[in-house]
XYZ file of N, CA and C in Angstrom:
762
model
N -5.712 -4.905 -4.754
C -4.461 -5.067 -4.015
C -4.273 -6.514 -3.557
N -5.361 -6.965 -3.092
C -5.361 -8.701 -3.297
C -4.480 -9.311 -4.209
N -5.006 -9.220 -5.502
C -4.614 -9.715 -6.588
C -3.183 -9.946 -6.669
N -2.764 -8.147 -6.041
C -0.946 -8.113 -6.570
C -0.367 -8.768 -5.506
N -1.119 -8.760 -4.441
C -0.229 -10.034 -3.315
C -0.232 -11.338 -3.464
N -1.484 -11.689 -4.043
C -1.746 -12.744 -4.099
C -0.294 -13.501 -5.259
N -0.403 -13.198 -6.672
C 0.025 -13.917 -7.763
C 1.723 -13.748 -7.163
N 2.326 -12.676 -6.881
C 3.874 -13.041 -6.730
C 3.964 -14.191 -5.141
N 2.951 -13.821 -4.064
C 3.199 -14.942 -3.472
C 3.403 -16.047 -3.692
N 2.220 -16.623 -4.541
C 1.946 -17.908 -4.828
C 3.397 -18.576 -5.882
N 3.508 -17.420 -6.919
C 4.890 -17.894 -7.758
C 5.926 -17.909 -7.095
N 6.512 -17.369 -5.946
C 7.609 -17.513 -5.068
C 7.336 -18.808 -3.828
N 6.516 -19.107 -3.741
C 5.858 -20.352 -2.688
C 6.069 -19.759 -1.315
N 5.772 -18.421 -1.274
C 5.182 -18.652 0.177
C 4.029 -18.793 0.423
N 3.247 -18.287 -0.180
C 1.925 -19.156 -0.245
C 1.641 -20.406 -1.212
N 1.214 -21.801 -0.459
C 1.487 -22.706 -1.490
C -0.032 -22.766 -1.852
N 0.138 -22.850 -3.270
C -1.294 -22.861 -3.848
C -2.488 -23.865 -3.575
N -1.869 -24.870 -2.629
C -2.816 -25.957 -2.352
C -3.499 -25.279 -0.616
N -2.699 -24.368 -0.073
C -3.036 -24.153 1.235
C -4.429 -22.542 0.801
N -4.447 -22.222 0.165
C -5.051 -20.846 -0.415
C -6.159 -21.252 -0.750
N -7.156 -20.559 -0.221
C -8.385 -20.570 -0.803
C -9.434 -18.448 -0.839
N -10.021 -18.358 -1.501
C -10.290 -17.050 -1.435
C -11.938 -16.947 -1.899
N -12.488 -15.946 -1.251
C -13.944 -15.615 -1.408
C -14.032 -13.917 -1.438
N -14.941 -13.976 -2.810
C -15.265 -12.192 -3.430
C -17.087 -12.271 -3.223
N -17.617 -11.494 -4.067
C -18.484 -11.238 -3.786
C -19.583 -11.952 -5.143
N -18.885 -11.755 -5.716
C -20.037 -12.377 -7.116
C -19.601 -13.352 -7.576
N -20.037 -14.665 -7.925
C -19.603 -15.381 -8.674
C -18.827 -15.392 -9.853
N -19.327 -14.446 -10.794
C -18.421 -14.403 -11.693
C -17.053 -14.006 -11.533
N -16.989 -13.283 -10.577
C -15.918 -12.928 -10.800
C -15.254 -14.174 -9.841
N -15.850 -14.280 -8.960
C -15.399 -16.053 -8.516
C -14.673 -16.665 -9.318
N -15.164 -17.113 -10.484
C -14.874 -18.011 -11.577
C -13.675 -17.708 -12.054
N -13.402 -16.217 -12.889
C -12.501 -15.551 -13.390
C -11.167 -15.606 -12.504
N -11.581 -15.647 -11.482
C -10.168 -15.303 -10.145
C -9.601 -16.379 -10.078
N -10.493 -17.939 -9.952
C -9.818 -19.543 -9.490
C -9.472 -19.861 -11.009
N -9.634 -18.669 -12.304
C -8.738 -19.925 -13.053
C -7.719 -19.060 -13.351
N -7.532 -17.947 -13.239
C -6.134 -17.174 -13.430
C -5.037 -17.295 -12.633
N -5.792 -17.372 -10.901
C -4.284 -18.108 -9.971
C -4.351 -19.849 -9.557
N -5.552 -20.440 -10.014
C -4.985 -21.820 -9.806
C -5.751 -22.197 -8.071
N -6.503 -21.488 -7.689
C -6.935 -21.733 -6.177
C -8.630 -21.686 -6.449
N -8.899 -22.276 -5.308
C -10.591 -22.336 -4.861
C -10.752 -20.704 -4.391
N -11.995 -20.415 -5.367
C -12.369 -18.765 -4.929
C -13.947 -19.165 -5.492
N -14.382 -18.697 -4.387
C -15.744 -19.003 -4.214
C -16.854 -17.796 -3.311
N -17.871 -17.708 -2.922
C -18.831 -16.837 -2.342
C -19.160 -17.063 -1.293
N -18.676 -18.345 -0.437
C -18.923 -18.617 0.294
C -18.021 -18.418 1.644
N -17.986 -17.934 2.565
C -17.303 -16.967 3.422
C -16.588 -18.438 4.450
N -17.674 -19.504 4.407
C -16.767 -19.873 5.705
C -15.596 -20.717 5.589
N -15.392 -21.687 3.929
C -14.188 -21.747 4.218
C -12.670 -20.795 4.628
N -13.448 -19.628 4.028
C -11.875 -18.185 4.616
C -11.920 -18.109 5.745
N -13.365 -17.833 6.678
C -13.227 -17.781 7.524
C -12.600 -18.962 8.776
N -12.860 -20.360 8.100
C -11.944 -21.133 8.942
C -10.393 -21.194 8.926
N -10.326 -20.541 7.934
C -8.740 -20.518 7.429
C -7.767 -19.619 8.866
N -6.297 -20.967 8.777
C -5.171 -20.445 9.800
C -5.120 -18.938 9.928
N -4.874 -18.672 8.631
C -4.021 -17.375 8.169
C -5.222 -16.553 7.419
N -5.749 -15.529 7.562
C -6.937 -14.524 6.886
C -6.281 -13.481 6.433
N -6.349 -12.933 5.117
C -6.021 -11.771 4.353
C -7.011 -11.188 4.065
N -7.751 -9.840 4.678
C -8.745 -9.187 5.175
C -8.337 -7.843 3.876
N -9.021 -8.122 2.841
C -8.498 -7.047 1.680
C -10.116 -6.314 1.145
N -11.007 -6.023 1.793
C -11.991 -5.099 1.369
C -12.125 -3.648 2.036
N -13.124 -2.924 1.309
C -13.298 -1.288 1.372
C -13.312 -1.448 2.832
N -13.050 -0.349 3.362
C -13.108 0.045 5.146
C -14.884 0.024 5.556
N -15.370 0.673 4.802
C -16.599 0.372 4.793
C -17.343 -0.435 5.120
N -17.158 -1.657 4.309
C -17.433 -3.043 4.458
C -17.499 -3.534 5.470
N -16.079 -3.492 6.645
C -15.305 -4.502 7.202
C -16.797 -4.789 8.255
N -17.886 -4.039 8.537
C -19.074 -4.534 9.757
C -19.493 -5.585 9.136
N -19.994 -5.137 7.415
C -20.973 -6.123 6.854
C -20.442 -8.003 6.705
N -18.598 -7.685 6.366
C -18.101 -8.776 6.593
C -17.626 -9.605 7.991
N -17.898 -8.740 8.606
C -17.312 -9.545 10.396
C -19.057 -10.094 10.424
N -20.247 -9.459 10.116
C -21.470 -9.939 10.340
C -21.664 -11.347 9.737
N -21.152 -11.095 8.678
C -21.542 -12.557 7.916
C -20.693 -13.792 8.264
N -19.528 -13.425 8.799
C -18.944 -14.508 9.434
C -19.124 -14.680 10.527
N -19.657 -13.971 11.244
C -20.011 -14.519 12.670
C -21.788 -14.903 12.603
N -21.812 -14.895 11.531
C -23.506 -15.451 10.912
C -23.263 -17.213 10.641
N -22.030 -17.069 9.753
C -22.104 -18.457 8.926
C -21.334 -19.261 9.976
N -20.688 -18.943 11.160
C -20.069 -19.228 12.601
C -18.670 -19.302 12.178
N -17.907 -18.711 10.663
C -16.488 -18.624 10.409
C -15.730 -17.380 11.556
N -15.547 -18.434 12.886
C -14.482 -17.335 13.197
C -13.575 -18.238 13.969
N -12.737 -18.672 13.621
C -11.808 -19.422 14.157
C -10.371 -18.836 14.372
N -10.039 -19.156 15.475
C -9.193 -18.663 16.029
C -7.545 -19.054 14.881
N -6.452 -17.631 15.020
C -5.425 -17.488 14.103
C -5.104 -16.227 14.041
N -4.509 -16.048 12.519
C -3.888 -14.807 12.192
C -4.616 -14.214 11.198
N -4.837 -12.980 11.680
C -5.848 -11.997 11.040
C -4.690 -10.413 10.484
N -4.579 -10.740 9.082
C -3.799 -9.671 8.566
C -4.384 -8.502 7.256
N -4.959 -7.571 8.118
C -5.701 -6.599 7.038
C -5.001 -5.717 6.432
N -5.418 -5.026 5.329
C -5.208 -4.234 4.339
C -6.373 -2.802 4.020
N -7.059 -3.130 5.341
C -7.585 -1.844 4.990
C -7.389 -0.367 5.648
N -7.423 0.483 4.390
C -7.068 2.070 4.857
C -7.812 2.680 6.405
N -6.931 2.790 7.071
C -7.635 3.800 8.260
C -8.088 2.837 9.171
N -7.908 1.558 8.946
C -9.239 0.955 10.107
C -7.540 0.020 11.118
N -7.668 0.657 12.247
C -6.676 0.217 13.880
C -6.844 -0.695 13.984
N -5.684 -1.155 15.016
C -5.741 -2.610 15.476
C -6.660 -2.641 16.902
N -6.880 -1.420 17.268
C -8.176 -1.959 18.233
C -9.500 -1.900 17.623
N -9.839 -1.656 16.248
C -10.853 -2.140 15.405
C -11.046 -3.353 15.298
N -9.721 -4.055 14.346
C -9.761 -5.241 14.335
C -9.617 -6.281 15.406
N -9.102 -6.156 16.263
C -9.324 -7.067 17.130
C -10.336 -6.722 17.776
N -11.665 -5.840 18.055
C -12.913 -5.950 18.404
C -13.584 -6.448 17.889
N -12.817 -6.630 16.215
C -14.119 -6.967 15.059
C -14.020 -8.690 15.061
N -12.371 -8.847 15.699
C -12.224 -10.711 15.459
C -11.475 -10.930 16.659
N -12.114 -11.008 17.295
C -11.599 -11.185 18.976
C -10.848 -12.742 19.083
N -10.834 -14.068 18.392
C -10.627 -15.005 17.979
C -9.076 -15.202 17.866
N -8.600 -13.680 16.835
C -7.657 -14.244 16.083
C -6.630 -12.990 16.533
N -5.301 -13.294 15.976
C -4.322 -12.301 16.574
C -4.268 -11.397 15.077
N -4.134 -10.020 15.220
C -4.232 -9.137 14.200
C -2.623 -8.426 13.864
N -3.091 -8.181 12.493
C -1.637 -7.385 12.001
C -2.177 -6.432 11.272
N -1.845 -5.045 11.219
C -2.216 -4.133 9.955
C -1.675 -4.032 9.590
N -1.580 -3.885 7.899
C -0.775 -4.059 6.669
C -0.555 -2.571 5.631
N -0.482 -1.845 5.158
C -0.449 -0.890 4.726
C 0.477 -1.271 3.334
N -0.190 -1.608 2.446
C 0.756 -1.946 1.082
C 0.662 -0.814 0.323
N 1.177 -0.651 -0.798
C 0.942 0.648 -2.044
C 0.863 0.147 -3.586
N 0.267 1.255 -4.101
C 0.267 0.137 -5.479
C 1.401 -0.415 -6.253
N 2.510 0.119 -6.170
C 4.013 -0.304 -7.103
C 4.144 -1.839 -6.547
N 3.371 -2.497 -5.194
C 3.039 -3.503 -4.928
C 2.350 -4.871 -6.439
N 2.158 -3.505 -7.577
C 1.374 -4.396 -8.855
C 2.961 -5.000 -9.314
N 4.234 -4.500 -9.429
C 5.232 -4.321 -10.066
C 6.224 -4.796 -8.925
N 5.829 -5.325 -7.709
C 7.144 -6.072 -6.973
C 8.129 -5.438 -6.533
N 7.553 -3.775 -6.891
C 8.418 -2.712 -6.390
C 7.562 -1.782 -5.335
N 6.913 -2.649 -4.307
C 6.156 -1.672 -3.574
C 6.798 -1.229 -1.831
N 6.238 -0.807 -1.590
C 6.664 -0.671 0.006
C 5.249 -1.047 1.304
N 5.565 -1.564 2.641
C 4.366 -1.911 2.471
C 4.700 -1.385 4.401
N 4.162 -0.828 5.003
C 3.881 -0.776 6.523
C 3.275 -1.649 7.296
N 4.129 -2.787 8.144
C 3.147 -3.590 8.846
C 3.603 -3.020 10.717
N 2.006 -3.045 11.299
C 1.878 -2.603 12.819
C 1.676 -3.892 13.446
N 2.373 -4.508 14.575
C 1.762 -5.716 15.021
C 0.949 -5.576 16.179
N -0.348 -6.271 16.260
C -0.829 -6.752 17.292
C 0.005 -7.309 18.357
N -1.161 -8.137 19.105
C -0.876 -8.261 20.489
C -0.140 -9.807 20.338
N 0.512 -10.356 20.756
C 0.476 -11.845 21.195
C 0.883 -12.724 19.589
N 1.539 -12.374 19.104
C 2.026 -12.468 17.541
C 3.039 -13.547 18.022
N 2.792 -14.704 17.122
C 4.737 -15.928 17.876
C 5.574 -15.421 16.755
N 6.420 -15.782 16.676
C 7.468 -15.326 15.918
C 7.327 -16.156 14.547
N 6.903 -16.720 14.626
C 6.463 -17.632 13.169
C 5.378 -17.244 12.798
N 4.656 -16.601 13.182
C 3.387 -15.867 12.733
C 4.021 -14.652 11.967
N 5.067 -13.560 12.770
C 5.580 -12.705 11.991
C 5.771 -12.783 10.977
N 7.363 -13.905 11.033
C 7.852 -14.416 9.817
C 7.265 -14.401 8.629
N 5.786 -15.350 8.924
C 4.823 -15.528 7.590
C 4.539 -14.091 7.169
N 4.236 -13.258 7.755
C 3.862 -11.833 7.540
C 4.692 -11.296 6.290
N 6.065 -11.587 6.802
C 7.275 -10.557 5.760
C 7.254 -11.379 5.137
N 7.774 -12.655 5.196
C 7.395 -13.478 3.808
C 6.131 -13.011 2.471
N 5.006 -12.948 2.925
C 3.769 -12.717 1.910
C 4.485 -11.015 1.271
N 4.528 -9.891 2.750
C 4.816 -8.830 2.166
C 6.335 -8.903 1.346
N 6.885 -8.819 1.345
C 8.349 -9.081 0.701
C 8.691 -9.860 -0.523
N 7.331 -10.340 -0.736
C 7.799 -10.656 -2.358
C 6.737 -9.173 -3.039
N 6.323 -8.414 -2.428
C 5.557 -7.804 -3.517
C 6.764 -6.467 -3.104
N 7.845 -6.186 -2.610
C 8.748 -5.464 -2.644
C 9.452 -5.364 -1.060
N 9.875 -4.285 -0.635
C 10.227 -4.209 0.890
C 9.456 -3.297 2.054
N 9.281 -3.749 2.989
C 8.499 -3.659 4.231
C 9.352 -2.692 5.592
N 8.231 -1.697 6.213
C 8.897 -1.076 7.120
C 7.645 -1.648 8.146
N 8.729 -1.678 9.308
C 8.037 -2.214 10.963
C 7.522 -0.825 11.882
N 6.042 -0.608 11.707
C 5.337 0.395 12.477
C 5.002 0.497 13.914
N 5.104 1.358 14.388
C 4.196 1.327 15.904
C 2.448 1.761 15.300
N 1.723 1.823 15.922
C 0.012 2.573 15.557
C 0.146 3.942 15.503
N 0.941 4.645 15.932
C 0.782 5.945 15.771
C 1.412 6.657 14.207
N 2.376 5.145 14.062
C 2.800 5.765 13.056
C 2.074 5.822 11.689
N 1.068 4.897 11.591
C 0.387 3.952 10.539
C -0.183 5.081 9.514
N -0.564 6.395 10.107
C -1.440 6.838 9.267
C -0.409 8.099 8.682
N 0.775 8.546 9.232
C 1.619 9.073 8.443
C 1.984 8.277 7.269
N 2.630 7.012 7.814
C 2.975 6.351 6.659
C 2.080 5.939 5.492
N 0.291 5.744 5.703
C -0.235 5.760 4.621
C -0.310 6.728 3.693
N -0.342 8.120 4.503
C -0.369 9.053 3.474
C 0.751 9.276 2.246
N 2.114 9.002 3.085
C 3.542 9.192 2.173
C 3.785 8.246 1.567
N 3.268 7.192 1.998
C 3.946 5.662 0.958
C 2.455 5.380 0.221
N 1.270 5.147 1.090
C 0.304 4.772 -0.013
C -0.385 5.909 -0.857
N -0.435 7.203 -0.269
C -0.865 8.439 -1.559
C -0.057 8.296 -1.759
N 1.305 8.558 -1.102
C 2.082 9.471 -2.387
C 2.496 9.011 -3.988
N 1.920 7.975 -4.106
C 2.083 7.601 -5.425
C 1.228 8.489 -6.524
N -0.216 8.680 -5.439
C -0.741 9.774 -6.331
C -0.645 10.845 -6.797
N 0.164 11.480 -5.595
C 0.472 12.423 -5.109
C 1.892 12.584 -6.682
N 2.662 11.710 -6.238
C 3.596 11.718 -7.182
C 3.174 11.487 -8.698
N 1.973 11.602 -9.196
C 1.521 10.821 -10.266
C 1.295 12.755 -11.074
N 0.925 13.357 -9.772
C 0.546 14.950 -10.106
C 1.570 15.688 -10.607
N 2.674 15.211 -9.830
C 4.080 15.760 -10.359
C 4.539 15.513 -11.547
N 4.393 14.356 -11.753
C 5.190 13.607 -12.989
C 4.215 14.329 -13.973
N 2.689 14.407 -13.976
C 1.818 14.933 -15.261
C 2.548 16.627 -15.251
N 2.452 17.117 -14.180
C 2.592 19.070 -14.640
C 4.210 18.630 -14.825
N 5.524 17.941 -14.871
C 6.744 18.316 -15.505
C 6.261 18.173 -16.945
N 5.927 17.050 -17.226
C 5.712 16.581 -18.567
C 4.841 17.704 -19.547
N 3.472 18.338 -18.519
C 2.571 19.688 -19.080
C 3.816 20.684 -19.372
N 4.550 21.102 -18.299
C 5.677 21.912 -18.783
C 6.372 22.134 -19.695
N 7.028 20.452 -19.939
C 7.699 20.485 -21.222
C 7.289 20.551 -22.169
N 5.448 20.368 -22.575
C 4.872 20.097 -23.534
C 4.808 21.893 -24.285
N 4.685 22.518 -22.890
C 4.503 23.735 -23.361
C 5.819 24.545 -23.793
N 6.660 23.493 -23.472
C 8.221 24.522 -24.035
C 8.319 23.941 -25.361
N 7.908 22.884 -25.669
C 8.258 22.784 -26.893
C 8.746 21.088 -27.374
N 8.287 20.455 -26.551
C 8.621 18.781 -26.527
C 6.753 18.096 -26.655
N 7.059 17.191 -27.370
C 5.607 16.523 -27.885
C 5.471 15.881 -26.590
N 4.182 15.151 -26.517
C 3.484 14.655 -25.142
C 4.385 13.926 -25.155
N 3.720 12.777 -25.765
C 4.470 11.126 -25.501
C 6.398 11.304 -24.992
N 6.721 12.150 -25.658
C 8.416 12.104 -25.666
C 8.313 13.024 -23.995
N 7.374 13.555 -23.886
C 7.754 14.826 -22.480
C 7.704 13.505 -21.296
N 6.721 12.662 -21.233
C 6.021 11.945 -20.313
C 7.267 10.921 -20.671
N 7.800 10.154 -21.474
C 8.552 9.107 -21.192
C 9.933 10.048 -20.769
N 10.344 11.307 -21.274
C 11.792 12.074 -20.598
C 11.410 12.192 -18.800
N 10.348 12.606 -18.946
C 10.051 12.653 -17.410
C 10.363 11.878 -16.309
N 9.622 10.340 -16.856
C 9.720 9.281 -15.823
C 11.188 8.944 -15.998
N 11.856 8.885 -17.042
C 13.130 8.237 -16.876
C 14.338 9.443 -16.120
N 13.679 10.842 -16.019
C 14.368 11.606 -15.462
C 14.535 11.560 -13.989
N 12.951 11.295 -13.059
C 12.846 11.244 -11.998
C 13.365 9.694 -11.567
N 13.273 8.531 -12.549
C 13.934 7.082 -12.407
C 15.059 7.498 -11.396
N 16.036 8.352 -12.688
C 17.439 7.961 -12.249
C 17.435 9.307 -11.277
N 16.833 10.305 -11.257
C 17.553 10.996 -9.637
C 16.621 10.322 -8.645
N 16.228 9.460 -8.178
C 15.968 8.610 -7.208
C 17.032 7.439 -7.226
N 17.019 7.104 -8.472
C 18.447 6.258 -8.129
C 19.790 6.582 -7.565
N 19.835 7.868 -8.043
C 20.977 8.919 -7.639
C 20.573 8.783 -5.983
N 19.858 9.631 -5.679
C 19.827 9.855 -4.205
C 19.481 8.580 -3.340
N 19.200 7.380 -3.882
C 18.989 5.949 -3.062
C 20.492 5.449 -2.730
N 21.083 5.194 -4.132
C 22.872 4.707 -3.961
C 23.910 5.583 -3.433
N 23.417 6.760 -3.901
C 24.931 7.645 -3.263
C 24.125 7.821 -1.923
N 23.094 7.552 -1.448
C 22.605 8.204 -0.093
C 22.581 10.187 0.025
N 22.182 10.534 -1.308
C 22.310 11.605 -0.408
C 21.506 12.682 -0.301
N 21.441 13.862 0.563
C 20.270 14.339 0.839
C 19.637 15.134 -0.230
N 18.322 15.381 -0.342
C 17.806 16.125 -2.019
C 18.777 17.564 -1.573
N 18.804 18.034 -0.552
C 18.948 19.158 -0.606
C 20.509 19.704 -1.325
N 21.436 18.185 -0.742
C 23.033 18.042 -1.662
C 22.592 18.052 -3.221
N 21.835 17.276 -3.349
C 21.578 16.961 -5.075
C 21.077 18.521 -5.801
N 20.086 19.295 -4.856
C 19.798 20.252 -5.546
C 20.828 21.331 -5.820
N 21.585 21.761 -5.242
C 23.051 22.289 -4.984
C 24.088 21.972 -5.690
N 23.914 20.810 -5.685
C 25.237 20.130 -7.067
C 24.535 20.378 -8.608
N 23.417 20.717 -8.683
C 22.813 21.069 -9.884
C 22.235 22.370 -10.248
N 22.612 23.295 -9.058
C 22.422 24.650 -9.379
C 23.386 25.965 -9.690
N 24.065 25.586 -10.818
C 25.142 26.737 -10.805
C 24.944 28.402 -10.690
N 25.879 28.868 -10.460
C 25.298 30.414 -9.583
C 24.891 31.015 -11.182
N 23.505 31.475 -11.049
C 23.303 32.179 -12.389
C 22.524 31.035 -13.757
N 22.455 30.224 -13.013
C 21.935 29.153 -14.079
C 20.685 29.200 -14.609
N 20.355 28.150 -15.197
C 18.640 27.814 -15.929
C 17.946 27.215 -14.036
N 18.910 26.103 -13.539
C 17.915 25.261 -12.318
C 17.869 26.179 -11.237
N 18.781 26.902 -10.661
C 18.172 27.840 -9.834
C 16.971 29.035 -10.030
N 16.968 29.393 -10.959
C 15.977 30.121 -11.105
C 14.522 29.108 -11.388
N 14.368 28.002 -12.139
C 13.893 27.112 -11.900
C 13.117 26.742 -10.218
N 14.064 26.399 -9.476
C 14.091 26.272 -8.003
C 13.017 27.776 -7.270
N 13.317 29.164 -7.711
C 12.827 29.870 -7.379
C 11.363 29.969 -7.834
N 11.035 29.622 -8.494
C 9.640 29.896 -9.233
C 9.161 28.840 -8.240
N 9.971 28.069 -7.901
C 9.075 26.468 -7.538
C 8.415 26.783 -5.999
N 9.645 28.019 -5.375
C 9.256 28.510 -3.941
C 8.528 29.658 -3.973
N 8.430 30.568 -4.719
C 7.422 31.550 -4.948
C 5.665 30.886 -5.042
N 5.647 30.116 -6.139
C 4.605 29.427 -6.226
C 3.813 28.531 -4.918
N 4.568 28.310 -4.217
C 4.361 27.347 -3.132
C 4.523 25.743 -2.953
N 5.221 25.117 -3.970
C 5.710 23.851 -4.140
C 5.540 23.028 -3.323
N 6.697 23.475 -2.060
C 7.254 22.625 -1.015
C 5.995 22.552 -0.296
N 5.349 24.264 0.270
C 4.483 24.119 1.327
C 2.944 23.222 1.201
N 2.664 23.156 -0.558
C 1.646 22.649 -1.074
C 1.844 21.133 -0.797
N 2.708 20.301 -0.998
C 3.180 19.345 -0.500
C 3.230 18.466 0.865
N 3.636 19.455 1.319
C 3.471 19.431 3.063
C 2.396 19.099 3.643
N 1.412 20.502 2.806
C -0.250 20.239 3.353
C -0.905 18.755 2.633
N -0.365 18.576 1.835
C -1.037 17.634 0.694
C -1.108 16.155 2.015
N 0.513 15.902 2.655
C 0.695 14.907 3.354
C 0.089 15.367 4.500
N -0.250 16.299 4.826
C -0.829 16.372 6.374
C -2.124 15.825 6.531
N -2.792 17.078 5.077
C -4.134 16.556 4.913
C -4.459 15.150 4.971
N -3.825 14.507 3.905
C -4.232 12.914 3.653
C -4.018 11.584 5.296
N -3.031 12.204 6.042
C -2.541 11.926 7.229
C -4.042 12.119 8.270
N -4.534 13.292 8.348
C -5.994 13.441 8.840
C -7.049 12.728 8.669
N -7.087 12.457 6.831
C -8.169 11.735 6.957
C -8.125 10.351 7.115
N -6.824 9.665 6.924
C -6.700 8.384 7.520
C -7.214 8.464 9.011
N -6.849 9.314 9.769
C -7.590 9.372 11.240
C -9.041 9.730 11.397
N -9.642 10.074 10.462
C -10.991 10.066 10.097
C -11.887 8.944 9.894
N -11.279 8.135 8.849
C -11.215 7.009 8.415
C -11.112 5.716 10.155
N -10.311 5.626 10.836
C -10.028 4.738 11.864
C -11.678 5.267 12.693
């Protein structure tokens, strides 16, 4: 997720490639990273850690082993501290970097494609030019909603699963059609371009699924009965739980 923030930043100049510097874990892949975007990426923690601005993009897991090593190599200089990791609060992070002012970030993957959505929660004591920089970085990798903390872990589940979530859907229409009588490849590309445009539908006209489903169910038709199988089976309620669940374990996760 680095990666996909990183390259549209840098090509739009809000991040200017001379101000960027970045540190992974292995050299090689060190190497591989500073010649594909053009920046110093290295193993060594404390130039990031002296850095104004910190983009905090590893496993939740991690985040002890990395606050250890920078407060080992003495990288903790005071600034803006903006993470990306699942489940972990802003009274985490600011225990973990007492130094610097914190933001949590919540990006998703369509973030690879400049079409992502991304949840930012602000810390404490943020100037307004600190923000700014914030939506700037997020906003070239697509558009950004403004969180309180309580909201953070609903919104990971619906914006950052649900891509997966939605990935389940898109495979069983396509299984469906395969089994009525449409070849894979043709079921899976009718699919995505089906669900494309009724999201486009319901984004421009604004209107609610429940209008859209109604305008497409004539009394006696193929889609209502369709519709019924979908509520017998448990569709909606499977759904529901799907986001609750994933909503939990982000609070597991913190």
């Amino acid at each position: 997720m680095a990666q996909a923030l990183l390259k549209p930043a840098l090509a739009s100049g809000a991040l200017p490639a001379d101000q960027v510097v970045a540190c992974v874990r292995r050299p090689e892949r060190a190497a591989a990273l500073s010649a594909e975007f053009g920046v110093p990426v290295g193993i060594d923690p404390r130039p990031v850690g002296a850095a104004t601005n910190l983009l905090l993009a590893v496993k939740p897991q991690q985040l002890e082993g990395v606050v250890e090593q920078l407060s080992r190599e003495g990288a903790t200089a005071p600034g803006l501290l903006v993470s990306i990791l699942a489940g972990v609060n802003l009274q985490r992070l600011q225990r973990s970097f007492p130094t610097r002012r914190c933001v949590r970030a919540i990006p998703n993957m369509p973030c690879r494609i400049q079409q992502g959505l991304t949840g930012i929660c602000w810390g404490d004591g943020l100037s307004a030019v600190q923000q700014q920089r914030v939506r700037d970085v997020f906003q070239c990798v697509g558009s950004i909603e403004e969180l309180s903390e309580s909201q953070c872990d609903a919104f990971l589940a619906l914006a950052s699963s649900g891509p997966g979530l939605a990935a389940v859907v898109v495979e069983a229409f396509a299984d469906g059609a395969v089994a009525a009588g449409l070849p894979r490849q043709q079921a899976l590309a009718v699919t995505r371009r089906m669900l494309a445009g009724t999201m486009a539908l319901l984004d421009q006209e604004d209107l609610h699924p429940a209008a859209l489903k109604d305008a497409v169910c004539s009394p006696g038709g193929a889609t209502i009965l369709g519709v019924a199988v979908l509520e017998r089976n448990g569709l909606r309620g499977a759904l529901i739980e799907a986001i609750r669940a994933t909503t939990a374990r982000s609070r597991e996760l913190a």
